[in-house]
Coordinates of C-alpha atoms and ligand atoms in Angstrom, one line a residue:
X547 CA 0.0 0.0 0.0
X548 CA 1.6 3.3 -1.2
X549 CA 2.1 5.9 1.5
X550 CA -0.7 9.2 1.5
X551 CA 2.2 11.3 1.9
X552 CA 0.8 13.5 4.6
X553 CA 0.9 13.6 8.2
X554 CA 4.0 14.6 10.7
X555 CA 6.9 12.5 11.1
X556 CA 9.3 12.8 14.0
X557 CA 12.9 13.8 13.8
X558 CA 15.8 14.2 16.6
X559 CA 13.4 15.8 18.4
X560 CA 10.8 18.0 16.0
X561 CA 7.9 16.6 14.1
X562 CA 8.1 17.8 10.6
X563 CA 6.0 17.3 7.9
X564 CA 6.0 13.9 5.8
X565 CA 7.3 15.7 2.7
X566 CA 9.9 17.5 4.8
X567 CA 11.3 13.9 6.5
X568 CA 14.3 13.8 4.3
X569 CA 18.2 12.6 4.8
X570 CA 21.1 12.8 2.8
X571 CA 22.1 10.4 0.3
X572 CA 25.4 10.4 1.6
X573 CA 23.9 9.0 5.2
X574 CA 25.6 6.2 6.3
X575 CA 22.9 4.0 6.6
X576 CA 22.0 4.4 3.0
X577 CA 24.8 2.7 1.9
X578 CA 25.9 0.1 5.0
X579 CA 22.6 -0.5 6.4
X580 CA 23.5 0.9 9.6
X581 CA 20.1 1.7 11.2
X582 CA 17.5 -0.3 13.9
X583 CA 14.3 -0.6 13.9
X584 CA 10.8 -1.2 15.5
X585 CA 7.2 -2.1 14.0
X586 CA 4.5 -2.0 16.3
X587 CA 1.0 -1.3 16.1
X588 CA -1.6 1.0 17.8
X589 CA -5.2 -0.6 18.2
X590 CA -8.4 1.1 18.0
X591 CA -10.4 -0.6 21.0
X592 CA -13.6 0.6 22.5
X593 CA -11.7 2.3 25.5
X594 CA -9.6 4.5 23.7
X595 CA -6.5 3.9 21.1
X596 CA -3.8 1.5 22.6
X597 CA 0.0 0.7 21.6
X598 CA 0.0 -3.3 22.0
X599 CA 3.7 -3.9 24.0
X600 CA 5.0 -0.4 23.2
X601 CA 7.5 -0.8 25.9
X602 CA 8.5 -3.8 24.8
X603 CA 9.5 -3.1 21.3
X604 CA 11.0 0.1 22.8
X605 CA 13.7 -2.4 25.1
X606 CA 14.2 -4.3 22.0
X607 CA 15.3 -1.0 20.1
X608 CA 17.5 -0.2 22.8
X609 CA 19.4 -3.5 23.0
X610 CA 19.8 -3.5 18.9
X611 CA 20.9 -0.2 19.7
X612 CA 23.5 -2.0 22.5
X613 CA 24.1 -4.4 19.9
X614 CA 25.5 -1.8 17.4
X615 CA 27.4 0.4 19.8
X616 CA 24.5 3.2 18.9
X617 CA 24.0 5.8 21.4
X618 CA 20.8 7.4 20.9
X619 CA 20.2 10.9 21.7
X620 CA 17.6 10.5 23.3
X621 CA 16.6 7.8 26.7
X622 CA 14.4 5.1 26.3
X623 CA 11.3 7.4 28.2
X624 CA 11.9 10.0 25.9
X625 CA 11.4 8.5 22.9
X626 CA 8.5 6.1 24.2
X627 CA 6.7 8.9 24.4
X628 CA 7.9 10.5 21.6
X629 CA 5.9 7.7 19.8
X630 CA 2.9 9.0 21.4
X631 CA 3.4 12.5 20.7
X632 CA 3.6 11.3 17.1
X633 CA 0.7 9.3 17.0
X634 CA -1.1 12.0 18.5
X635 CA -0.2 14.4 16.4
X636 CA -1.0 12.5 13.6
X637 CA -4.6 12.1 15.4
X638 CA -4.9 8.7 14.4
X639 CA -7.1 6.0 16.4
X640 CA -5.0 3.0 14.6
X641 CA -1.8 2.7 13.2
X642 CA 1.7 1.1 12.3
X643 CA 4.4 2.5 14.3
X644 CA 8.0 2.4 13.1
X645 CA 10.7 4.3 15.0
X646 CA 14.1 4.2 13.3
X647 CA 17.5 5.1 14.9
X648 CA 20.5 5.2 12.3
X649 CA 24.0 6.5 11.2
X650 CA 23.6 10.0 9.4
X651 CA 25.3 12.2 7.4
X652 CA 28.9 12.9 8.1
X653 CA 31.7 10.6 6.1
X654 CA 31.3 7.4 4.2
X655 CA 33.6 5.3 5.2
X656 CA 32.1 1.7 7.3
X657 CA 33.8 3.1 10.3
X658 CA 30.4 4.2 11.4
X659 CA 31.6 6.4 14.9
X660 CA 32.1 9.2 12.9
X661 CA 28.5 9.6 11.9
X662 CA 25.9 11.2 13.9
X663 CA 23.0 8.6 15.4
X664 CA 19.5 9.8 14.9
X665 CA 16.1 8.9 15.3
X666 CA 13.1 9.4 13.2
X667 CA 9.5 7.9 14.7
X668 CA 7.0 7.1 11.9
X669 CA 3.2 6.2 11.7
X670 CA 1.1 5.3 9.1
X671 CA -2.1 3.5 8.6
X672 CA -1.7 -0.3 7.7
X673 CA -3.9 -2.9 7.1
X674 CA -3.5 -7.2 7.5
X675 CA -0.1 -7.6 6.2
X676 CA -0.8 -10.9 4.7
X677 CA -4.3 -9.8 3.4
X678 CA -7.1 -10.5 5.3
X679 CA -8.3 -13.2 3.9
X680 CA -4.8 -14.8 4.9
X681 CA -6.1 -14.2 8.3
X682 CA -9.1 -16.1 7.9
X683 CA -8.2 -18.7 5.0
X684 CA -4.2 -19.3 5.8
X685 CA -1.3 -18.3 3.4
X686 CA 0.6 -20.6 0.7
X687 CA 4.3 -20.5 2.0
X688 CA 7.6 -22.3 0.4
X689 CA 10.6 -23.2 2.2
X690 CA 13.3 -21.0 1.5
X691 CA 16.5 -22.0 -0.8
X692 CA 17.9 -18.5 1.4
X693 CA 19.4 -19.8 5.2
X694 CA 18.7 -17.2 7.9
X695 CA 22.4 -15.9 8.8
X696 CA 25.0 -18.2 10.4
X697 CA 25.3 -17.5 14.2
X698 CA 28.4 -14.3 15.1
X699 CA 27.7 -13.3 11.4
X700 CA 24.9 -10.7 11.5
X701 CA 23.0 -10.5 15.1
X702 CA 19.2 -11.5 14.8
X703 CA 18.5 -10.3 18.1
X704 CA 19.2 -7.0 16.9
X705 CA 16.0 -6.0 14.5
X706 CA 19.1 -4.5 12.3
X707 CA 17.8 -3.0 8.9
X708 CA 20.8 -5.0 7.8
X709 CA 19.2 -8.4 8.2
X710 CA 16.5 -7.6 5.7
X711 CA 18.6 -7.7 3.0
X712 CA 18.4 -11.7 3.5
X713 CA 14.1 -10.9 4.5
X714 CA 14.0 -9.6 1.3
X715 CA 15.6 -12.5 -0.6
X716 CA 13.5 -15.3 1.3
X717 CA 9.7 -12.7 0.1
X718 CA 11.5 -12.5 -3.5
X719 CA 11.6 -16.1 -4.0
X720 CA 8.7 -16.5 -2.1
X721 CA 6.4 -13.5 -4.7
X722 CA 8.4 -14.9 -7.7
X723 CA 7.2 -18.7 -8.0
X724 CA 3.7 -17.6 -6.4
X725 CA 3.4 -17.8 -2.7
X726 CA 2.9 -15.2 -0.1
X727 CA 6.2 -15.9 2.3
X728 CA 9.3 -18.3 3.0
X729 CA 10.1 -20.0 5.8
X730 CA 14.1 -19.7 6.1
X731 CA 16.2 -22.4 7.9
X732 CA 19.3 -21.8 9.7
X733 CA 22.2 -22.7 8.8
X734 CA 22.6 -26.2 10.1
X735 CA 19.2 -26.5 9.0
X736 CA 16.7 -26.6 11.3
X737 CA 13.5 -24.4 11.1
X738 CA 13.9 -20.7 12.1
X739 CA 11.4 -18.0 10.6
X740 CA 9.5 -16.2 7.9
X741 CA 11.1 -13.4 6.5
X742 CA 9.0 -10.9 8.7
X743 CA 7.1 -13.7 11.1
X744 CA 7.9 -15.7 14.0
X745 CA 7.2 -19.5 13.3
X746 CA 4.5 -22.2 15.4
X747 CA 3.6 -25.6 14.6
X748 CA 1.1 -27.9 16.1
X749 CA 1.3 -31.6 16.6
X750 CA -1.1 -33.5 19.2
X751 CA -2.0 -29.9 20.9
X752 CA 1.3 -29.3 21.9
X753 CA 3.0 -25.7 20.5
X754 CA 6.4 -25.7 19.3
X755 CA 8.2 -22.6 17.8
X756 CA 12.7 -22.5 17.0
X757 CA 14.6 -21.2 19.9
X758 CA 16.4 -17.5 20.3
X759 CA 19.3 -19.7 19.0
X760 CA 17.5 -20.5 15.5
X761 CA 18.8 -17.2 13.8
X762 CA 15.2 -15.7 15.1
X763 CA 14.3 -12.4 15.9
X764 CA 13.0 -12.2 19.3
X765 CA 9.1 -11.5 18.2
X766 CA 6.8 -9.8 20.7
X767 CA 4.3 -11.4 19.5
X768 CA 6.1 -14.5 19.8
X769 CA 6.8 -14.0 23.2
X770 CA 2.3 -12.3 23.5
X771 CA 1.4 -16.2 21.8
X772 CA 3.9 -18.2 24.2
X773 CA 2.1 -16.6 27.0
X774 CA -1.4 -16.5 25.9
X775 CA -1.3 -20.4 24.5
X776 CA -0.1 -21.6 28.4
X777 CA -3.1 -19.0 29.9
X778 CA -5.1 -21.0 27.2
X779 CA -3.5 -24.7 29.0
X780 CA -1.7 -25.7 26.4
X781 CA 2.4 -27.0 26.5
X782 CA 4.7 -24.4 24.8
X783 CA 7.9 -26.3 23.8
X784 CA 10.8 -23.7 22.2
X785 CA 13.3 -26.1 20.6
X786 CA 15.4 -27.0 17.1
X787 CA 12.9 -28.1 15.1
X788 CA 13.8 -30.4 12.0
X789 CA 12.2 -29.0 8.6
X790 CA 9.8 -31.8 7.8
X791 CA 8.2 -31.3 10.6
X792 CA 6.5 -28.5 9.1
X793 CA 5.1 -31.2 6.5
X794 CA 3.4 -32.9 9.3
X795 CA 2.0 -30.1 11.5
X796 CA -1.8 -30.7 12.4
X797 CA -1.5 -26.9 12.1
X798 CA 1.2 -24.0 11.3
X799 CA 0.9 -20.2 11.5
X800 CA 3.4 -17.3 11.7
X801 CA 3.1 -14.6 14.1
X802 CA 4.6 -10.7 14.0
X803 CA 3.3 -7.3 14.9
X804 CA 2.8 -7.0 10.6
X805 CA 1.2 -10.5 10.5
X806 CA -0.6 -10.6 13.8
X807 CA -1.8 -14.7 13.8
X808 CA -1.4 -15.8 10.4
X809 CA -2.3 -19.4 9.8
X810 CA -0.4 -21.2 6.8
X811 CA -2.5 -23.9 4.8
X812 CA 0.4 -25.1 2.9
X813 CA 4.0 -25.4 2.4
X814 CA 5.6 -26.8 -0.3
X815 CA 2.4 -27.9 -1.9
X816 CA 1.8 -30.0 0.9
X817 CA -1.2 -29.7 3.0
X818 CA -0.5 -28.9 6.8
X819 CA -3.5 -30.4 8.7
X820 CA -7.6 -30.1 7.1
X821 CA -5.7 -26.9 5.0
X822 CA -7.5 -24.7 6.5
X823 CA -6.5 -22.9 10.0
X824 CA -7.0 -25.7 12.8
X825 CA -8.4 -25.7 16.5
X826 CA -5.3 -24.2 18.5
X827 CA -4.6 -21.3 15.8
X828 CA -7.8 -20.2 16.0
X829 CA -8.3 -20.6 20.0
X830 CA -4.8 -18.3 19.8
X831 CA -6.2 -15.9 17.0
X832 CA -9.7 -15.6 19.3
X833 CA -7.4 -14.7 22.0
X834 CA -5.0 -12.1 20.8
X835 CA -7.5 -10.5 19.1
X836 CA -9.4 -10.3 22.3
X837 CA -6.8 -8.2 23.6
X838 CA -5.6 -6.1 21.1
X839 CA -9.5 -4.9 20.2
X840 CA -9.4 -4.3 23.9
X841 CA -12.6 -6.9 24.2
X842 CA -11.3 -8.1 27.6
X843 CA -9.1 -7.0 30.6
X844 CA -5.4 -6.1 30.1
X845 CA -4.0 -9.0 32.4
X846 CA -0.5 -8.9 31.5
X847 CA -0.5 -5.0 31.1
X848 CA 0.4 -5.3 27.4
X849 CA -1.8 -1.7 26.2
X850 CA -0.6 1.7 26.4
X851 CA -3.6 4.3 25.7
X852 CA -2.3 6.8 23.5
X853 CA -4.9 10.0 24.0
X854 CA -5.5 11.7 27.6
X855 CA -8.8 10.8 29.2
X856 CA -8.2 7.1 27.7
X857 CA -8.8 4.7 29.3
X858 CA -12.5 5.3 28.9
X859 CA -14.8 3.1 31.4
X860 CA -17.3 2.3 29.1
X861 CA -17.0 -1.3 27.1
X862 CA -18.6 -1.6 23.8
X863 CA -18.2 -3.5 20.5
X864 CA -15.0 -1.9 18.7
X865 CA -14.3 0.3 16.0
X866 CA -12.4 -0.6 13.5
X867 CA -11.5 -3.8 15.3
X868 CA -9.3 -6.7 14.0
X869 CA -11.1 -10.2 13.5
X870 CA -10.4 -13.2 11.6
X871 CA -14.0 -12.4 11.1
X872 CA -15.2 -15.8 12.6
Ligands
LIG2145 C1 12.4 -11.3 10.8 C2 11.3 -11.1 11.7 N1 10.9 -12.1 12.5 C3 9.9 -12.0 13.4 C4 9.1 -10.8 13.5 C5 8.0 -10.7 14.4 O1 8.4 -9.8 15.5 P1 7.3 -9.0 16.3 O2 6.3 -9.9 16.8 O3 8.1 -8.3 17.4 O4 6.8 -8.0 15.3 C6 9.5 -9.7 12.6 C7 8.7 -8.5 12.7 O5 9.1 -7.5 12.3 C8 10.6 -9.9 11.7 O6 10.9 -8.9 10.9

């Protein structure tokens, strides 16, 4: 979906217009991929408009920071509620939420020290990722010919805009011979992720999803599912998972912030389960959607409320909310 174009954008500090949110093309992380970055989402729910795991994603762009010897100008508090100014000013009751900190404009060479680090926050309004019928019908997924990186090569616990260079070859493939994603292995193997989804498979009601160790990026909504699945009773196991596995999943589906619950009918050409999203995936669906439409009580303390006066008291059936419409 194209961008509108309009709207403020945040920058060290000011928010400037859209068409004003420019850098140099002689930034540094134009040409070494030297930036980190967050996607989150704000929900519309019938109490008011709430960031799902805002602070969340905000300690994971701190420790890719960490990871990359970035010192951000700004603290963590700072620009947490920079996000809010942004969405605020923006007035919007839903949307995408990507805060960027990179290397700017200074010198070229990789040495990045040189180069100034700075921070934009940007919001826009996005749909399903997948589609929305994926939600409800399940994607067609490959395995991937592309490996996620080998371990002490690039850091996937760092959301690094560097790693999507190998995302993007794993959704090329993927786009080129006709399905909507990859699943990548890692390097000795073994099942890690989509190139913009965390991984689960089903077999006798038990969940299993790779390990941090699988070349994975440590999803919140991985970690969101792992909680709400043993809330919901069920055995979580996070372990090296062998790729045919997949092939004989009673169910699969890839979670993100972009893909929320995504269930995946195929893979390969081979049916997982009935081929169509099974009994746990949707139980997990019901339930995240629960919370992010703000349909029941916070337990875990996962919303922030964007607007002041929000909370409101008041429960009622939800604008704009997310379903898998079942
Ligand atoms: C490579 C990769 N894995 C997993 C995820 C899911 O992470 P999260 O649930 O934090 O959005 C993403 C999301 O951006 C991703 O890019």
């Amino acid at each position: 979906m194209a961008f509108s174009g309009t709207g403020k954008i945040w920058m060290n500090g000011a928010l400037v217009d859209w068409a004003d949110a420019t850098i140099h093309v002689a930034s540094h992380v134009v040409h070494y991929g030297s930036g980190v970055f967050e996607g989150a989402r704000c929900y519309s729910t019938p109490r008011g408009s709430a960031c799902f795991r805002l602070d969340a994603h905000m300690r994971r762009l701190f420790d890719s920071c960490k990871i990359y010897r970035m010192e951000p100008q700004d603290d963590l508090n700072t620009l947490t509620n920079a996000v809010l100014e942004t969405i605020r000013a923006n007035e919007f009751k839903a949307c995408y939420i990507r805060p960027i900190i990179y290397r700017g404009y200074n010198e070229l060479g990789v040495n990045p020290f040189p180069c100034p680090v700075d921070t934009a926050i940007l919001t826009w309004e996005w749909g399903a990722y997948l589609g929305q019928d994926a939600l409800k019908n399940g994607v067609d997924v490959r395995v991937s010919s592309w490996n996620r990186a080998a371990p002490n090569t690039f850091p996937t616990l760092a959301k690094s805009a560097a790693n999507y260079a190998n995302s993007q070859l794993i959704k090329m493939e993927a786009i080129a011979e006709g399905y909507s994603e990859g699943i990548a292995l890692d390097t000795h193997g073994n099942l890690s992720e989509g190139s913009g989804q965390n991984l689960f498979l089903v077999r006798d009601n038990i969940l299993y999803t790779p390990p941090l160790s699988a070349a994975v990026l440590p999803g919140i909504t991985r970690s969101s599912v792992i909680t709400l699945a043993r809330d919901l009773g069920f055995t979580v196991q996070e372990e090296m998972l062998p790729r045919e596995l997949l092939y004989i999943a009673d169910e699969a589906f890839f979670v993100g912030t972009a893909a929320e619950i995504t269930p995946i009918r195929s893979v390969d050409k081979i049916t997982i389960g009935a081929g169509r999203p099974g009994p746990v995936t949707e139980a997990l669906q019901k339930a995240f959607f629960a919370v992010i439409n703000g349909e029941v009580p916070d337990r875990h303390g996962w919303l922030t409320f964007v607007y002041p006066g929000e909370p409101l008291q008041a429960v009622g059936a939800g604008a704009g909310k997310r379903s898998a419409d079942r």
